[in-house]
Short mmCIF file of C-alpha atoms in Angstrom, two decimals:
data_model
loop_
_atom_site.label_atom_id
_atom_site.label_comp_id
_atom_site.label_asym_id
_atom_site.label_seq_id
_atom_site.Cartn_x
_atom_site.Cartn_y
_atom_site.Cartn_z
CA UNK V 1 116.34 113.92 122.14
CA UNK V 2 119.19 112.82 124.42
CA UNK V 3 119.93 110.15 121.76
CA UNK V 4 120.15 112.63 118.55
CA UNK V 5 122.69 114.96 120.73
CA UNK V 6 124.83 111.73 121.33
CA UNK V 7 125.16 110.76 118.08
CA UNK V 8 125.72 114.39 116.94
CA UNK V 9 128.49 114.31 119.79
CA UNK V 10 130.09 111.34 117.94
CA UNK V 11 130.04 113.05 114.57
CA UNK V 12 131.67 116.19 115.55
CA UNK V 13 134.27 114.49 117.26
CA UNK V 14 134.92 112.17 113.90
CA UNK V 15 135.27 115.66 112.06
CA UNK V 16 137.98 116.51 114.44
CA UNK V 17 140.18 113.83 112.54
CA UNK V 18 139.03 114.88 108.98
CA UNK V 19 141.92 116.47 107.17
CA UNK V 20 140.25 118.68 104.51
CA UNK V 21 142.13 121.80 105.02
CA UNK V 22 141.97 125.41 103.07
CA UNK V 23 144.12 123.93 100.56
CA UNK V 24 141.69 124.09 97.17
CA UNK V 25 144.57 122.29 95.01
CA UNK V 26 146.96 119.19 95.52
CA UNK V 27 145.78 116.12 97.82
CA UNK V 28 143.33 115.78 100.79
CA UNK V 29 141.82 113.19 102.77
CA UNK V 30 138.62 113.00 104.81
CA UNK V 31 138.78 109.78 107.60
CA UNK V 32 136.10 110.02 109.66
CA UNK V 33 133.99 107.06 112.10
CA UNK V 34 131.26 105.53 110.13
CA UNK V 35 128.83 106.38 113.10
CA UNK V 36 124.83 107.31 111.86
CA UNK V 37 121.82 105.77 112.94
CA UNK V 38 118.39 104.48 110.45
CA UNK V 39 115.47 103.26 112.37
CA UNK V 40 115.28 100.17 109.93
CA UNK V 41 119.10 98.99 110.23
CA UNK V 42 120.02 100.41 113.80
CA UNK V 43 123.49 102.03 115.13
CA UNK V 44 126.10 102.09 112.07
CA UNK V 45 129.46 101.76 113.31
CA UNK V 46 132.95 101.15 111.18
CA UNK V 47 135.08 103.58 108.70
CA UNK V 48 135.24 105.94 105.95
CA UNK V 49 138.07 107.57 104.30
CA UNK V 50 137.98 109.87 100.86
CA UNK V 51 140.64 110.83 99.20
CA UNK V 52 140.34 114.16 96.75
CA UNK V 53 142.83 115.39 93.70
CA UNK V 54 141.95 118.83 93.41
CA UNK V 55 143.46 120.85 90.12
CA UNK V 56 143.49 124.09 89.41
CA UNK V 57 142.60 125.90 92.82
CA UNK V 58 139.90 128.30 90.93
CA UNK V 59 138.00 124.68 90.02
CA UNK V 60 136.83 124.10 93.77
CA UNK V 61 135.28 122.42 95.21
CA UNK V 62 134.96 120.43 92.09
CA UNK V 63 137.75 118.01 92.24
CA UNK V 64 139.72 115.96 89.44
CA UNK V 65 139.46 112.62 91.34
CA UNK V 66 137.42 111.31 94.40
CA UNK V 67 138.43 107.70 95.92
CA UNK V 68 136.18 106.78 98.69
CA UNK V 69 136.44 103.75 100.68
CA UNK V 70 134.30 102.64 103.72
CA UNK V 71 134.04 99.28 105.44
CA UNK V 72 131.15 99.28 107.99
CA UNK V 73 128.34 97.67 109.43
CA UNK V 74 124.76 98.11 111.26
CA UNK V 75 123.90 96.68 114.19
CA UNK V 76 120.60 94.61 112.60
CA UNK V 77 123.40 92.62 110.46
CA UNK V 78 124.03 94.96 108.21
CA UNK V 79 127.61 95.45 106.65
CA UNK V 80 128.72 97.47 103.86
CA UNK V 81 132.30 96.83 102.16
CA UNK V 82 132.64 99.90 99.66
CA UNK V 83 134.92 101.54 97.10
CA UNK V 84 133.70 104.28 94.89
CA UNK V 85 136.01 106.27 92.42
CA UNK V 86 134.95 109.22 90.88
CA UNK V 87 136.50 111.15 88.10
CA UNK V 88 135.82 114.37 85.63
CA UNK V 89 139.49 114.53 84.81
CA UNK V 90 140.17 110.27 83.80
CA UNK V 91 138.41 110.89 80.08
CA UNK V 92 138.28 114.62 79.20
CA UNK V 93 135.14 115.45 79.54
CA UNK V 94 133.47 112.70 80.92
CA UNK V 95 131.98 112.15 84.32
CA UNK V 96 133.41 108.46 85.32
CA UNK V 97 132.46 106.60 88.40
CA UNK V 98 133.29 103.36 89.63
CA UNK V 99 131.41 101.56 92.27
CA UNK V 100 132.20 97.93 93.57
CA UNK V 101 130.56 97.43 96.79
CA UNK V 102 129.51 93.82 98.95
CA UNK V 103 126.32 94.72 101.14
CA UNK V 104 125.09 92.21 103.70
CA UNK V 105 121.78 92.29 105.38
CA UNK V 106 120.85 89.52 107.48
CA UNK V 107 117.57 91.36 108.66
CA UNK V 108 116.48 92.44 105.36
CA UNK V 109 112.93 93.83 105.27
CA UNK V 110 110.07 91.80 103.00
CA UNK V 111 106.50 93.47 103.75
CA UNK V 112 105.16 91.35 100.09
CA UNK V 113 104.10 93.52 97.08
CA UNK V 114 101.93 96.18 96.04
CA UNK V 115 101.84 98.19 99.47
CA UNK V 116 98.16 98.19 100.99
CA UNK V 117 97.38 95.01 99.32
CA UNK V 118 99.80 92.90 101.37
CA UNK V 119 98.67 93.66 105.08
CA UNK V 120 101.24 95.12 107.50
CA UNK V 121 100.59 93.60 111.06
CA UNK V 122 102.65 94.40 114.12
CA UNK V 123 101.18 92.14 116.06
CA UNK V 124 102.61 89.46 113.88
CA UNK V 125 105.89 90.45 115.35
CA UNK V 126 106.04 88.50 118.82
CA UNK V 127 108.46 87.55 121.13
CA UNK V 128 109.12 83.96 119.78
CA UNK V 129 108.71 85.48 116.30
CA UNK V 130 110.88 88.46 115.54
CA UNK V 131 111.57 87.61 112.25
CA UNK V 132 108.16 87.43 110.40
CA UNK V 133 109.03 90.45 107.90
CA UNK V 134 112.97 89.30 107.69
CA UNK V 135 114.86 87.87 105.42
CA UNK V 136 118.49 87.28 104.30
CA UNK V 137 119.56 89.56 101.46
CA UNK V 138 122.96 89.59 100.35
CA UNK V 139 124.44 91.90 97.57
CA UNK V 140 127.48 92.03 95.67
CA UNK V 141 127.31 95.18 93.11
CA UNK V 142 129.81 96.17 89.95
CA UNK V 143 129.14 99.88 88.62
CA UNK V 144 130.58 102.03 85.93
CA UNK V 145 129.00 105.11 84.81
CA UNK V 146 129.50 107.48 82.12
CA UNK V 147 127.88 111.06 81.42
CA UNK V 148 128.84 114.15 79.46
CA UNK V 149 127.66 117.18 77.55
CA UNK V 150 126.93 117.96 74.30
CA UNK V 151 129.03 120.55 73.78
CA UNK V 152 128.82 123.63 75.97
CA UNK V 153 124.70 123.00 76.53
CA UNK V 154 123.41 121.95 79.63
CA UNK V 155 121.53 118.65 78.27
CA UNK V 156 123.80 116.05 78.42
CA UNK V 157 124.03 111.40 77.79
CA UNK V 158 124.24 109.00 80.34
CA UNK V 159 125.87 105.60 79.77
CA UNK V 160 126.54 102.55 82.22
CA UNK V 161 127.06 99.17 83.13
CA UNK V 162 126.40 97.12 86.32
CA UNK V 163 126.69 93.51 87.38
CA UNK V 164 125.12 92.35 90.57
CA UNK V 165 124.61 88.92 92.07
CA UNK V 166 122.02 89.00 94.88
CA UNK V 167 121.84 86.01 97.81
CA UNK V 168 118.52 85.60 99.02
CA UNK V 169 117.41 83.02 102.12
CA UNK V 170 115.21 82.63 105.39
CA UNK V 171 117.17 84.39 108.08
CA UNK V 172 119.74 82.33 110.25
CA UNK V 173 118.02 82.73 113.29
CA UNK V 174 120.53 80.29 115.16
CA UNK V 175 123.74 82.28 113.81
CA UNK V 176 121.69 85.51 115.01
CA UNK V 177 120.64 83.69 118.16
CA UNK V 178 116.91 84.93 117.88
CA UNK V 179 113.97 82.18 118.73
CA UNK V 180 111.86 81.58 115.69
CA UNK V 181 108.59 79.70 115.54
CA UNK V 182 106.53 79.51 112.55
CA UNK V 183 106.90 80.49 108.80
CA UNK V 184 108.18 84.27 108.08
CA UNK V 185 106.61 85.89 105.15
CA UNK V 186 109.07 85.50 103.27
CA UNK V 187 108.99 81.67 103.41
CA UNK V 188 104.51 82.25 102.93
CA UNK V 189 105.16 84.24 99.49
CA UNK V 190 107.55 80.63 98.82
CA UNK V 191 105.16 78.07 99.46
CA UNK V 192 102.07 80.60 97.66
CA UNK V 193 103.76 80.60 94.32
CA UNK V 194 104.18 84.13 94.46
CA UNK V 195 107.81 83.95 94.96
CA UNK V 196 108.89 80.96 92.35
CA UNK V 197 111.55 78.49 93.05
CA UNK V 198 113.91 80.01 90.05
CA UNK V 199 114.13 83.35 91.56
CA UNK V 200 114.05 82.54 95.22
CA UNK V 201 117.41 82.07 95.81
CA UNK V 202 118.43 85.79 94.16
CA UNK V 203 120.76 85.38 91.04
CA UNK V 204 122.69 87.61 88.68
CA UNK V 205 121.62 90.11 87.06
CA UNK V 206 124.12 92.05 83.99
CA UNK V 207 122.38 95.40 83.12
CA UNK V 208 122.67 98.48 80.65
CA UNK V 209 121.86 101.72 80.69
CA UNK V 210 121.21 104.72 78.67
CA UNK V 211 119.80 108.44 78.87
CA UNK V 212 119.94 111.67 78.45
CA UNK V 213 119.60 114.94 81.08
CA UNK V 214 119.44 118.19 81.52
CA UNK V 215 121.10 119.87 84.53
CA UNK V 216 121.25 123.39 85.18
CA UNK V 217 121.75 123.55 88.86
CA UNK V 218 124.46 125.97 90.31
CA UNK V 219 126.18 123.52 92.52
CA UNK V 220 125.60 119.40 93.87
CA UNK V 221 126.12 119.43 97.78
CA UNK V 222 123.00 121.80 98.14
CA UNK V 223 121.71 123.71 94.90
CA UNK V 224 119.72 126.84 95.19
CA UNK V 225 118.23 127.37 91.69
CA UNK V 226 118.00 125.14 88.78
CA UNK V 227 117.32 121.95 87.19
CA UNK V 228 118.26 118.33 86.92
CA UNK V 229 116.03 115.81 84.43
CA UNK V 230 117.08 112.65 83.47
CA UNK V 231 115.64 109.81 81.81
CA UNK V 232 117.32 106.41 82.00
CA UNK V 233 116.56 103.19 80.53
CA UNK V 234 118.04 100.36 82.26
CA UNK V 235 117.55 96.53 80.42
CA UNK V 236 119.22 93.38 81.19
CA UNK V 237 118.71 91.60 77.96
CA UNK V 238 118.56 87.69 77.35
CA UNK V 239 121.54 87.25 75.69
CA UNK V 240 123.99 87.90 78.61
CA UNK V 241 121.18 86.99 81.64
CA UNK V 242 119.52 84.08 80.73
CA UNK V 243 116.78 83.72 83.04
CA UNK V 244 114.37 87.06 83.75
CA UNK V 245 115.37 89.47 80.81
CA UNK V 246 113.83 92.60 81.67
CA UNK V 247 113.78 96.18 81.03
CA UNK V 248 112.91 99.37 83.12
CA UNK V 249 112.58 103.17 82.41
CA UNK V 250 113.09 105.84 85.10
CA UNK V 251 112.43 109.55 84.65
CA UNK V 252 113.23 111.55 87.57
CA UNK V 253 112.70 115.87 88.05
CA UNK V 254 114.47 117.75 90.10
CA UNK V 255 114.10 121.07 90.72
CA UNK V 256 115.56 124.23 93.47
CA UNK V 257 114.59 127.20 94.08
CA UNK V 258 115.49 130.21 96.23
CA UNK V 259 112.33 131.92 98.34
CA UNK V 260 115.15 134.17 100.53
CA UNK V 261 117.95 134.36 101.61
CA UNK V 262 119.30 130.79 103.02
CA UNK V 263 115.58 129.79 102.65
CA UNK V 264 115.12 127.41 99.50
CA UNK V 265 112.36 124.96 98.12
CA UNK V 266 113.38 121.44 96.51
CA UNK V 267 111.42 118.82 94.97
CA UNK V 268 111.45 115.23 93.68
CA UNK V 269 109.30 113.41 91.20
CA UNK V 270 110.14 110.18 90.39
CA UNK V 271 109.04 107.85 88.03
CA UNK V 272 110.03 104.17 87.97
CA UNK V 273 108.48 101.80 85.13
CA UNK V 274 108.86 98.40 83.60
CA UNK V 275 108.67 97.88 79.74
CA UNK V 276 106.78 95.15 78.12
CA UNK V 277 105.15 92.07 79.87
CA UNK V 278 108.85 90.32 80.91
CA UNK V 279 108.95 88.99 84.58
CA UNK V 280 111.33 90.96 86.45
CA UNK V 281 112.60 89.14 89.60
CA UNK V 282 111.20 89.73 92.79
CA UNK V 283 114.91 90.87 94.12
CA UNK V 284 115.54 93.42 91.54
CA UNK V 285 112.23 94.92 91.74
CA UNK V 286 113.23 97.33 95.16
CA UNK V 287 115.86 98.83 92.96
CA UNK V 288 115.52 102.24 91.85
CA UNK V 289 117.25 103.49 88.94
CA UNK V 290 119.64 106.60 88.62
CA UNK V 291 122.22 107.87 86.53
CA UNK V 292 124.74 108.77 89.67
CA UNK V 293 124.31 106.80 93.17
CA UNK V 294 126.30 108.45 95.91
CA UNK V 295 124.45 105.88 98.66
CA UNK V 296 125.43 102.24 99.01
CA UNK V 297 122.24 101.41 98.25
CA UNK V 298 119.46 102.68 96.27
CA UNK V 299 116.43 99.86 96.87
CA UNK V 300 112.67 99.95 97.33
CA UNK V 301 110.25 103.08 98.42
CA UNK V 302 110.07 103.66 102.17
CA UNK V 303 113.52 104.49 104.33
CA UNK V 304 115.82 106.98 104.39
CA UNK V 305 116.32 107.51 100.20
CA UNK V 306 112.88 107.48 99.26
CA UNK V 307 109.79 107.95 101.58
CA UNK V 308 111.43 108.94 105.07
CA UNK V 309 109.04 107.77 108.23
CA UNK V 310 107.64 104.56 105.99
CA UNK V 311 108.81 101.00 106.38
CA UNK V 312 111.82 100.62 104.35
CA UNK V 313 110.74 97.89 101.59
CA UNK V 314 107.13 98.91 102.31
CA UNK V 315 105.66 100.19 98.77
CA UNK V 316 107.17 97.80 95.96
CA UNK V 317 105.01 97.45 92.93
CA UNK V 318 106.08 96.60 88.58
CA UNK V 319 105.57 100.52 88.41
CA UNK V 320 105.97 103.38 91.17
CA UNK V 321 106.21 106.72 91.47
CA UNK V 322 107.14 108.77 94.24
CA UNK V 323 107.87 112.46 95.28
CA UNK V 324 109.77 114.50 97.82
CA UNK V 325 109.29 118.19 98.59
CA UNK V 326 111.54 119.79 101.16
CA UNK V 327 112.09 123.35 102.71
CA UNK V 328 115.69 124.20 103.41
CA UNK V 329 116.63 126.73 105.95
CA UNK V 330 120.35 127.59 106.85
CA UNK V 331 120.06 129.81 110.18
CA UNK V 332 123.54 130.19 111.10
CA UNK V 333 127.16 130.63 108.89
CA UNK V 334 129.67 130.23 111.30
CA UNK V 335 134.42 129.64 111.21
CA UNK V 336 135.34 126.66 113.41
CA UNK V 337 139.50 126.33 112.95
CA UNK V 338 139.60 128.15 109.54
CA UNK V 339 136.45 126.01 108.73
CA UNK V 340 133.29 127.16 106.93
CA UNK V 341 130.34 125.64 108.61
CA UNK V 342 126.38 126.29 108.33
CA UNK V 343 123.87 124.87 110.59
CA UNK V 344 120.53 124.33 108.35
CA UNK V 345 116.89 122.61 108.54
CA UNK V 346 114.39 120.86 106.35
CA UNK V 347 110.55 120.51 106.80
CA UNK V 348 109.73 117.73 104.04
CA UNK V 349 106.89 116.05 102.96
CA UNK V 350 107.21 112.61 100.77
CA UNK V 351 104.66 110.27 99.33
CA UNK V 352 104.82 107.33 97.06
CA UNK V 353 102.12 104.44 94.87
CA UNK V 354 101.94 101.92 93.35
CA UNK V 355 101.09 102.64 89.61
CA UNK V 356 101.18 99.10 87.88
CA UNK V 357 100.97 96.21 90.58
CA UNK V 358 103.02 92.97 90.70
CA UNK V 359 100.87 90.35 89.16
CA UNK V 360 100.02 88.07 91.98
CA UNK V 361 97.98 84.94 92.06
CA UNK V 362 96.03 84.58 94.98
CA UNK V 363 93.34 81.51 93.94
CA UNK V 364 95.33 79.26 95.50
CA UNK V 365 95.36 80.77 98.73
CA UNK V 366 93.03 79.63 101.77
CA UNK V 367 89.91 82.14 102.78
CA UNK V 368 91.85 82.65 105.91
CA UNK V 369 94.96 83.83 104.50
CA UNK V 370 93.54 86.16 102.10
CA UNK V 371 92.19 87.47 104.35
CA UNK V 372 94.81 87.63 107.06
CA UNK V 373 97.54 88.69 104.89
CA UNK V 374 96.02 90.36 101.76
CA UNK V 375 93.30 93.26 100.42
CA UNK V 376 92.19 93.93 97.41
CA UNK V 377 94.35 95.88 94.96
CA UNK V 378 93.17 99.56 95.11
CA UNK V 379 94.88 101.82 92.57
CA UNK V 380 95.83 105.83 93.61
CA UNK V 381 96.77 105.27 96.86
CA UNK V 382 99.09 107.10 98.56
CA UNK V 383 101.98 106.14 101.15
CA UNK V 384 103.23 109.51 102.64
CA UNK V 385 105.31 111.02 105.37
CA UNK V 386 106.01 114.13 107.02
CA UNK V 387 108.77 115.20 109.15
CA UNK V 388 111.95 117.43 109.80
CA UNK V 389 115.33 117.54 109.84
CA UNK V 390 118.75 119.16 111.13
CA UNK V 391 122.20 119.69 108.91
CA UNK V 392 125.56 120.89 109.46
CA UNK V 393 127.20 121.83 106.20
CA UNK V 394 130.91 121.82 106.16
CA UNK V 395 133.03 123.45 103.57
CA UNK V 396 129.92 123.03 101.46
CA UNK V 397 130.60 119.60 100.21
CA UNK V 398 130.61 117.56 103.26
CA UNK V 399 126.55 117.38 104.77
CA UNK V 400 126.06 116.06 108.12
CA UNK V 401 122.23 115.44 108.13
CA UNK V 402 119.28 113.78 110.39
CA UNK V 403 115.85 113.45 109.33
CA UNK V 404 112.60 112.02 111.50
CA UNK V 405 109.64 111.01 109.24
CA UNK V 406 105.87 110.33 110.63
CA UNK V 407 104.02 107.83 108.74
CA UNK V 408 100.57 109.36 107.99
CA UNK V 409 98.98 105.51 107.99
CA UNK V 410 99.72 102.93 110.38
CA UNK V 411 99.72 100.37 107.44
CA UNK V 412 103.12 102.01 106.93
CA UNK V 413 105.24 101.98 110.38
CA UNK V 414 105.17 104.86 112.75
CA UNK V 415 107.97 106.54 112.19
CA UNK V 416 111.48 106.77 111.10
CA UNK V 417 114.82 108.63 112.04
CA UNK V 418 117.91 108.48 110.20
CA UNK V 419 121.58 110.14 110.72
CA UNK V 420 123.76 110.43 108.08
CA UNK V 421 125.17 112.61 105.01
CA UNK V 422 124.33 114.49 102.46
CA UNK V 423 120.49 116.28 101.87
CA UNK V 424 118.35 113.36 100.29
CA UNK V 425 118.40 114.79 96.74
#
């Protein structure tokens, strides 16, 4: 507990420095310390800063532009290089967004495929071995998204592009100064086959993406009714990649609704899916498809955008689904130096499975390491997660938020805490 009201201490005192004012027209900035904590990736420590255009003063807090910049990094290696502009105002009538970010992780998480087939084992995990379930994954990402309305409905396209180039390799141990001894599972899945030599490097990847939605909530920070749908096809075709042309389909439901006052239900169902029989690389399969990403990341079920509590990378399968169903409780409105603020809650379940496996070939395999690291493929099981969380809403937009997930299966982790922004969906 002492830990959580630290790092709370260290986010109010970053919001001393944020500028946003009462001003709902002209310029503002927000600069605040990029301080939040995730179980998987540690202490975050760095900076943000985002600038907003407002217009007309009746239009907020909708702005006309949003430039948001952030260099950071987490102390399990870690580091995010980040800048994100976002625009209703750049083509009438079009939502545009621009994302080019450069993510390092030199402590990436690899649990293998398919969830409960590929055997989680702490004790794997020793002293002169802390890097069986690591890897090196390095990420450079090129975004630009599109979406609009047809006419004055509420169902509306979704158009995009993105490039990204991932660099994949057995972690560094001597740059990281950790002792290793032994193969990491990463390196197994190598030598197995089930990771082949083309793809185990990471490559590029050049995709594009369609849809259509329908969104009908009353605001984005926090809705309290409505409705946002969207399916999304996403396809990196052989013509411009080469190697691994693939194609996936997401359809994701979300939907708010208010039980009293400052008391509201939210859910998630998400549905991630890979068209025809194509091999899609093993380091594009964590990523999860959506028409507008606000985090720097958006890979793999389990962690703090997905299935909070679970392993992050724990659940990755050809097909997945997953769902999130929260209770949101505001308990106290308060004015802090002309300031709107709100201290809220969040009781949440979320669960996730694997609904079309990776195809893996174990013949080859010894007895003993089937058995060691492997089960047999079971179909309709469920990874899930229960916990709670705390916000502090400011000025609507801006979210400050922690959440603590309990894995329900020790196959999964124990448990999970995260500190950061916004409500998960």
């Amino acid at each position: 507990m002492r830990k959580i009201v630290l790092i709370f201490c260290f986010f109010m005192s970053g919001l001393s420095v944020f500028s946003e004012t009462n001003e709902k027209s002209g310029l503002t900035f927000g600069a605040l310390p990029a301080i939040s904590y995730d179980s998987d990736l540690g202490f975050q420590y760095g900076a943000l800063i985002n600038f907003y255009l407002y217009g007309n003063a009746a239009r907020f807090p909708n702005y006309d532009h949003s430039l948001y910049l952030e260099l950071s990094t987490y102390t399990k290696g870690t580091t995010i290089a980040r800048v994100r502009y976002d625009s209703e105002k750049l083509i009438p009538k079009v939502r545009t967004t621009f994302d080019i970010s450069y993510v390092t992780d030199q402590m990436s998480d690899f649990y293998g495929f398919n969830g409960f087939q590929s055997v989680y084992n702490p004790s794997l995990v020793t002293s002169s071995n802390r890097l069986f379930y690591k890897n090196e994954k390095n990420m450079f990402r090129a975004k630009a998204d599109f979406q609009g309305y047809f006419g004055e409905s509420k169902f509306g396209w979704i158009a995009g592009y993105s490039f990204y180039h991932f660099a994949v390799d057995t972690i560094n141990n001597r740059k990281l100064n950790i002792d290793k001894t032994g193969e990491t599972l990463y390196e197994k899945y190598k030598n197995w086959g089930l990771i082949n030599a083309e793809e185990a490097l990471g490559g590029s990847i050049n995709y594009f993406k369609a849809g259509l939605k329908y969104d009908s909530r009353d605001q984005l920070a926090c809705p309290t009714k409505g409705i946002f749908t969207e399916a999304v096809i996403q396809t990196a075709p052989k013509f411009v990649n080469g190697t691994f042309p693939h194609t996936k389909l997401a359809i994701i439901h979300r939907q708010y609704f208010t039980l009293a006052k400052d008391l509201l239900f939210a859910y998630r169902l998400d549905y991630q899916m890979s068209l025809g029989n194509n091999h899609v690389p093993y380091y594009a399969q964590p990523l999860l498809i959506t028409s507008y990403l606000t985090a720097a990341t958006n890979q793999g079920l389990g962690g703090k955008t997905s299935i909070r509590g679970i392993l992050r990378n724990r659940v990755i399968g050809d097909n997945v689904g997953f769902g999130n169903f929260e209770l949101r409780y505001k308990f106290l409105h308060f004015e802090f130096m002309k300031q709107s603020f709100y201290l809220g809650t969040n009781l949440f379940f979320d669960t996730g499975l694997i609904l079309k496996p990776v195809d893996m070939n174990l013949t080859n395999l010894s007895l003993a390491d089937r058995n060691t690291y492997f089960k047999d493929y079971a179909s309709g099981q469920f990874h899930s997660a229960a916990g709670l969380g705390l916000k502090i809403g400011w000025n609507e937009n801006f979210v400050i938020s922690a959440d603590f997930g309990k894995a329900f299966d020790k196959q999964d982790g124990e448990k999970g805490f995260y500190l950061g922004l916004n409500y998960l969906f």
